[in-house]
Amino acid sequence: MTPAQSSDRGEIRIHVGQGEHHVTADPSVMLTTVLGSCVAACLTDPVAGVGGMNHFLLPDGAGAGTDAGRRYGAYAMELLINELIKAGARRERLEAKLFGGGRMFDSLRDVGMANADFAERFLRDEGIRVIGGSLRGAGGRRLHYWPVSGRALQRGVTDAATVPTRPAPILPPVVAGGELELF
């Protein structure tokens, strides 16, 4: 479990780091993370009032031990879904929003694209509807997610040490039907 911080609005902020996930039924909890090529899957069951987020680094791979496996999408997605079901969610009611998968470097392998493709394929194969989010594009993003309501806020992240000489690329548009506020 990651440490929680209280805000002046009575919210409890919990940061979900790489290889982590968090599930809650507490409406005062806001989950946060920062993504580059990584992907965060945000799932909620609006009827049960429970939701959660994971944060994975690579689509698949072999980890040495349980903790090492958490950084891979296949394992991270199974953990999140299983924890949601244990908390009272039903698989057929789950709604997903996917974020991240940005192209961080000009190289031959686009890890962000592979992560985004994996997340979409995994949820499609599991029969879980993707109702919103923001995948792919260039650069990082900071995400705030309220898992009980399914509300999400996102903003682009830039590295002040590497100020671009040309305008920063705009993040991809929100998937139709998804509630996403940009700030």
mmCIF file of C-alpha atoms in Angstrom:
data_model
loop_
_atom_site.group_PDB
_atom_site.id
_atom_site.type_symbol
_atom_site.label_atom_id
_atom_site.label_comp_id
_atom_site.label_asym_id
_atom_site.label_seq_id
_atom_site.Cartn_x
_atom_site.Cartn_y
_atom_site.Cartn_z
ATOM 1 C CA MET A 1 0.000 0.000 0.000
ATOM 2 C CA THR A 2 1.310 3.427 -0.863
ATOM 3 C CA PRO A 3 1.316 6.310 1.609
ATOM 4 C CA ALA A 4 -1.729 8.576 1.589
ATOM 5 C CA GLN A 5 -1.847 12.342 1.929
ATOM 6 C CA SER A 6 -4.863 14.388 2.998
ATOM 7 C CA SER A 7 -5.736 17.544 1.115
ATOM 8 C CA ASP A 8 -7.468 20.677 2.334
ATOM 9 C CA ARG A 9 -10.635 19.497 0.519
ATOM 10 C CA GLY A 10 -10.881 16.361 2.627
ATOM 11 C CA GLU A 11 -9.580 14.148 -0.169
ATOM 12 C CA ILE A 12 -7.148 11.356 0.480
ATOM 13 C CA ARG A 13 -4.483 11.298 -2.246
ATOM 14 C CA ILE A 14 -2.745 8.020 -2.905
ATOM 15 C CA HIS A 15 0.106 7.850 -5.392
ATOM 16 C CA VAL A 16 0.219 4.691 -7.531
ATOM 17 C CA GLY A 17 3.811 4.129 -8.592
ATOM 18 C CA GLN A 18 5.309 1.858 -11.224
ATOM 19 C CA GLY A 19 4.286 -1.739 -10.659
ATOM 20 C CA GLU A 20 1.628 -0.792 -8.105
ATOM 21 C CA HIS A 21 -2.159 -0.840 -7.982
ATOM 22 C CA HIS A 22 -4.785 0.403 -5.556
ATOM 23 C CA VAL A 23 -8.484 -0.447 -5.149
ATOM 24 C CA THR A 24 -10.980 1.417 -2.958
ATOM 25 C CA ALA A 25 -14.653 2.022 -2.256
ATOM 26 C CA ASP A 26 -13.915 5.282 -0.399
ATOM 27 C CA PRO A 27 -15.322 8.256 -2.385
ATOM 28 C CA SER A 28 -12.824 10.637 -0.747
ATOM 29 C CA VAL A 29 -9.843 8.813 -2.303
ATOM 30 C CA MET A 30 -8.097 10.279 -5.329
ATOM 31 C CA LEU A 31 -5.414 8.155 -6.989
ATOM 32 C CA THR A 32 -2.507 9.924 -8.691
ATOM 33 C CA THR A 33 0.320 8.864 -10.948
ATOM 34 C CA VAL A 34 2.758 10.239 -13.503
ATOM 35 C CA LEU A 35 3.045 8.411 -16.816
ATOM 36 C CA GLY A 36 5.444 8.451 -19.733
ATOM 37 C CA SER A 37 5.542 5.287 -21.828
ATOM 38 C CA CYS A 38 3.871 3.420 -18.938
ATOM 39 C CA VAL A 39 0.118 2.839 -18.929
ATOM 40 C CA ALA A 40 -2.390 3.225 -16.110
ATOM 41 C CA ALA A 41 -5.651 1.322 -16.346
ATOM 42 C CA CYS A 42 -8.417 2.952 -14.315
ATOM 43 C CA LEU A 43 -11.399 0.670 -13.712
ATOM 44 C CA THR A 44 -14.648 1.255 -11.864
ATOM 45 C CA ASP A 45 -17.858 -0.602 -11.183
ATOM 46 C CA PRO A 46 -20.350 2.279 -10.895
ATOM 47 C CA VAL A 47 -23.043 0.053 -9.349
ATOM 48 C CA ALA A 48 -20.829 -1.399 -6.606
ATOM 49 C CA GLY A 49 -19.103 1.958 -6.052
ATOM 50 C CA VAL A 50 -15.607 0.510 -6.202
ATOM 51 C CA GLY A 51 -12.700 1.280 -8.483
ATOM 52 C CA GLY A 52 -8.965 1.210 -8.838
ATOM 53 C CA MET A 53 -5.860 1.967 -10.857
ATOM 54 C CA ASN A 54 -2.707 0.133 -11.854
ATOM 55 C CA HIS A 55 0.540 1.396 -13.398
ATOM 56 C CA PHE A 56 2.617 -0.924 -15.585
ATOM 57 C CA LEU A 57 5.915 -0.459 -17.424
ATOM 58 C CA LEU A 58 5.911 -3.144 -20.122
ATOM 59 C CA PRO A 59 3.212 -5.259 -21.774
ATOM 60 C CA ASP A 60 4.604 -8.656 -20.832
ATOM 61 C CA GLY A 61 7.694 -10.444 -19.693
ATOM 62 C CA ALA A 62 9.056 -12.848 -17.161
ATOM 63 C CA GLY A 63 9.682 -11.471 -13.710
ATOM 64 C CA ALA A 64 11.752 -13.165 -11.050
ATOM 65 C CA GLY A 65 9.216 -13.474 -8.254
ATOM 66 C CA THR A 66 5.822 -11.943 -7.610
ATOM 67 C CA ASP A 67 7.042 -8.385 -7.099
ATOM 68 C CA ALA A 68 9.030 -8.311 -10.340
ATOM 69 C CA GLY A 69 5.968 -9.467 -12.290
ATOM 70 C CA ARG A 70 3.965 -6.434 -11.140
ATOM 71 C CA ARG A 71 5.658 -4.199 -13.674
ATOM 72 C CA TYR A 72 4.210 -6.186 -16.585
ATOM 73 C CA GLY A 73 0.792 -5.411 -17.982
ATOM 74 C CA ALA A 74 -0.599 -8.944 -18.033
ATOM 75 C CA TYR A 75 0.090 -9.445 -14.336
ATOM 76 C CA ALA A 76 -0.896 -5.889 -13.343
ATOM 77 C CA MET A 77 -4.242 -6.150 -15.131
ATOM 78 C CA GLU A 78 -5.077 -9.503 -13.515
ATOM 79 C CA LEU A 79 -4.182 -8.135 -10.057
ATOM 80 C CA LEU A 80 -6.379 -5.069 -10.508
ATOM 81 C CA ILE A 81 -9.384 -6.982 -11.838
ATOM 82 C CA ASN A 82 -9.132 -9.665 -9.141
ATOM 83 C CA GLU A 83 -8.880 -7.057 -6.356
ATOM 84 C CA LEU A 84 -11.919 -5.234 -7.745
ATOM 85 C CA ILE A 85 -13.948 -8.454 -7.796
ATOM 86 C CA LYS A 86 -12.875 -9.230 -4.211
ATOM 87 C CA ALA A 87 -14.100 -5.728 -3.255
ATOM 88 C CA GLY A 88 -17.564 -6.368 -4.725
ATOM 89 C CA ALA A 89 -17.222 -5.375 -8.398
ATOM 90 C CA ARG A 90 -18.672 -7.519 -11.161
ATOM 91 C CA ARG A 91 -16.605 -8.039 -14.286
ATOM 92 C CA GLU A 92 -19.513 -7.352 -16.654
ATOM 93 C CA ARG A 93 -20.083 -3.893 -15.090
ATOM 94 C CA LEU A 94 -16.463 -2.738 -15.142
ATOM 95 C CA GLU A 95 -15.713 0.414 -17.113
ATOM 96 C CA ALA A 96 -12.167 1.369 -18.058
ATOM 97 C CA LYS A 97 -10.222 4.489 -18.856
ATOM 98 C CA LEU A 98 -6.681 4.079 -20.182
ATOM 99 C CA PHE A 99 -3.910 6.660 -19.935
ATOM 100 C CA GLY A 100 -0.267 6.909 -20.947
ATOM 101 C CA GLY A 101 1.653 4.999 -23.564
ATOM 102 C CA GLY A 102 3.459 8.147 -24.699
ATOM 103 C CA ARG A 103 6.430 8.100 -27.028
ATOM 104 C CA MET A 104 9.219 9.366 -24.834
ATOM 105 C CA PHE A 105 12.256 8.948 -27.084
ATOM 106 C CA ASP A 106 12.986 8.793 -30.783
ATOM 107 C CA SER A 107 14.175 5.200 -30.982
ATOM 108 C CA LEU A 108 13.444 2.119 -32.999
ATOM 109 C CA ARG A 109 11.180 0.549 -30.368
ATOM 110 C CA ASP A 110 8.132 2.502 -29.212
ATOM 111 C CA VAL A 111 7.454 1.035 -25.748
ATOM 112 C CA GLY A 112 4.529 3.401 -25.173
ATOM 113 C CA MET A 113 2.764 2.188 -28.321
ATOM 114 C CA ALA A 114 3.306 -1.448 -27.298
ATOM 115 C CA ASN A 115 1.881 -0.716 -23.818
ATOM 116 C CA ALA A 116 -1.154 1.093 -25.237
ATOM 117 C CA ASP A 117 -1.830 -1.664 -27.784
ATOM 118 C CA PHE A 118 -1.541 -4.306 -25.055
ATOM 119 C CA ALA A 119 -3.959 -2.520 -22.681
ATOM 120 C CA GLU A 120 -6.618 -2.078 -25.366
ATOM 121 C CA ARG A 121 -6.276 -5.683 -26.552
ATOM 122 C CA PHE A 122 -6.347 -7.084 -22.995
ATOM 123 C CA LEU A 123 -9.546 -5.237 -22.065
ATOM 124 C CA ARG A 124 -11.207 -6.112 -25.378
ATOM 125 C CA ASP A 125 -10.344 -9.804 -24.850
ATOM 126 C CA GLU A 126 -11.707 -9.631 -21.269
ATOM 127 C CA GLY A 127 -14.950 -7.966 -22.429
ATOM 128 C CA ILE A 128 -14.328 -4.798 -20.391
ATOM 129 C CA ARG A 129 -15.570 -1.588 -22.029
ATOM 130 C CA VAL A 130 -13.097 1.254 -22.513
ATOM 131 C CA ILE A 131 -15.151 4.429 -22.071
ATOM 132 C CA GLY A 132 -12.398 7.036 -22.137
ATOM 133 C CA GLY A 133 -8.827 8.021 -21.523
ATOM 134 C CA SER A 134 -5.830 9.311 -23.400
ATOM 135 C CA LEU A 135 -3.295 6.930 -24.953
ATOM 136 C CA ARG A 136 -0.217 7.408 -27.118
ATOM 137 C CA GLY A 137 1.067 10.764 -28.292
ATOM 138 C CA ALA A 138 4.353 12.313 -27.232
ATOM 139 C CA GLY A 139 5.490 13.108 -23.729
ATOM 140 C CA GLY A 140 4.282 12.409 -20.233
ATOM 141 C CA ARG A 141 1.143 13.171 -18.310
ATOM 142 C CA ARG A 142 0.041 13.554 -14.710
ATOM 143 C CA LEU A 143 -3.181 11.767 -13.837
ATOM 144 C CA HIS A 144 -5.679 12.206 -11.011
ATOM 145 C CA TYR A 145 -8.422 9.579 -10.789
ATOM 146 C CA TRP A 146 -11.366 9.258 -8.420
ATOM 147 C CA PRO A 147 -12.004 5.489 -8.579
ATOM 148 C CA VAL A 148 -15.484 5.443 -7.035
ATOM 149 C CA SER A 149 -16.956 7.998 -9.471
ATOM 150 C CA GLY A 150 -14.669 7.223 -12.415
ATOM 151 C CA ARG A 151 -13.783 10.912 -12.850
ATOM 152 C CA ALA A 152 -10.306 11.626 -14.279
ATOM 153 C CA LEU A 153 -8.157 14.724 -14.690
ATOM 154 C CA GLN A 154 -5.017 14.815 -16.803
ATOM 155 C CA ARG A 155 -2.364 17.337 -17.747
ATOM 156 C CA GLY A 156 0.782 17.141 -19.818
ATOM 157 C CA VAL A 157 4.148 17.014 -18.082
ATOM 158 C CA THR A 158 7.252 18.667 -19.444
ATOM 159 C CA ASP A 159 10.817 18.443 -18.211
ATOM 160 C CA ALA A 160 12.028 21.981 -17.423
ATOM 161 C CA ALA A 161 15.624 20.898 -18.031
ATOM 162 C CA THR A 162 14.858 20.036 -21.650
ATOM 163 C CA VAL A 163 12.702 22.898 -22.895
ATOM 164 C CA PRO A 164 11.766 22.129 -26.503
ATOM 165 C CA THR A 165 12.810 24.520 -29.259
ATOM 166 C CA ARG A 166 9.510 23.929 -31.049
ATOM 167 C CA PRO A 167 5.994 23.914 -29.586
ATOM 168 C CA ALA A 168 5.227 20.883 -27.436
ATOM 169 C CA PRO A 169 2.983 18.303 -29.110
ATOM 170 C CA ILE A 170 -0.627 18.200 -28.029
ATOM 171 C CA LEU A 171 -1.805 15.040 -26.263
ATOM 172 C CA PRO A 172 -4.234 12.876 -28.236
ATOM 173 C CA PRO A 173 -7.939 13.655 -27.947
ATOM 174 C CA VAL A 174 -10.172 11.930 -25.436
ATOM 175 C CA VAL A 175 -11.948 8.783 -26.598
ATOM 176 C CA ALA A 176 -15.580 9.623 -27.354
ATOM 177 C CA GLY A 177 -17.947 8.999 -24.480
ATOM 178 C CA GLY A 178 -15.298 9.222 -21.782
ATOM 179 C CA GLU A 179 -15.402 11.874 -19.102
ATOM 180 C CA LEU A 180 -11.983 13.484 -18.955
ATOM 181 C CA GLU A 181 -11.113 16.954 -17.766
ATOM 182 C CA LEU A 182 -7.828 18.494 -18.788
ATOM 183 C CA PHE A 183 -6.152 20.958 -16.442
#
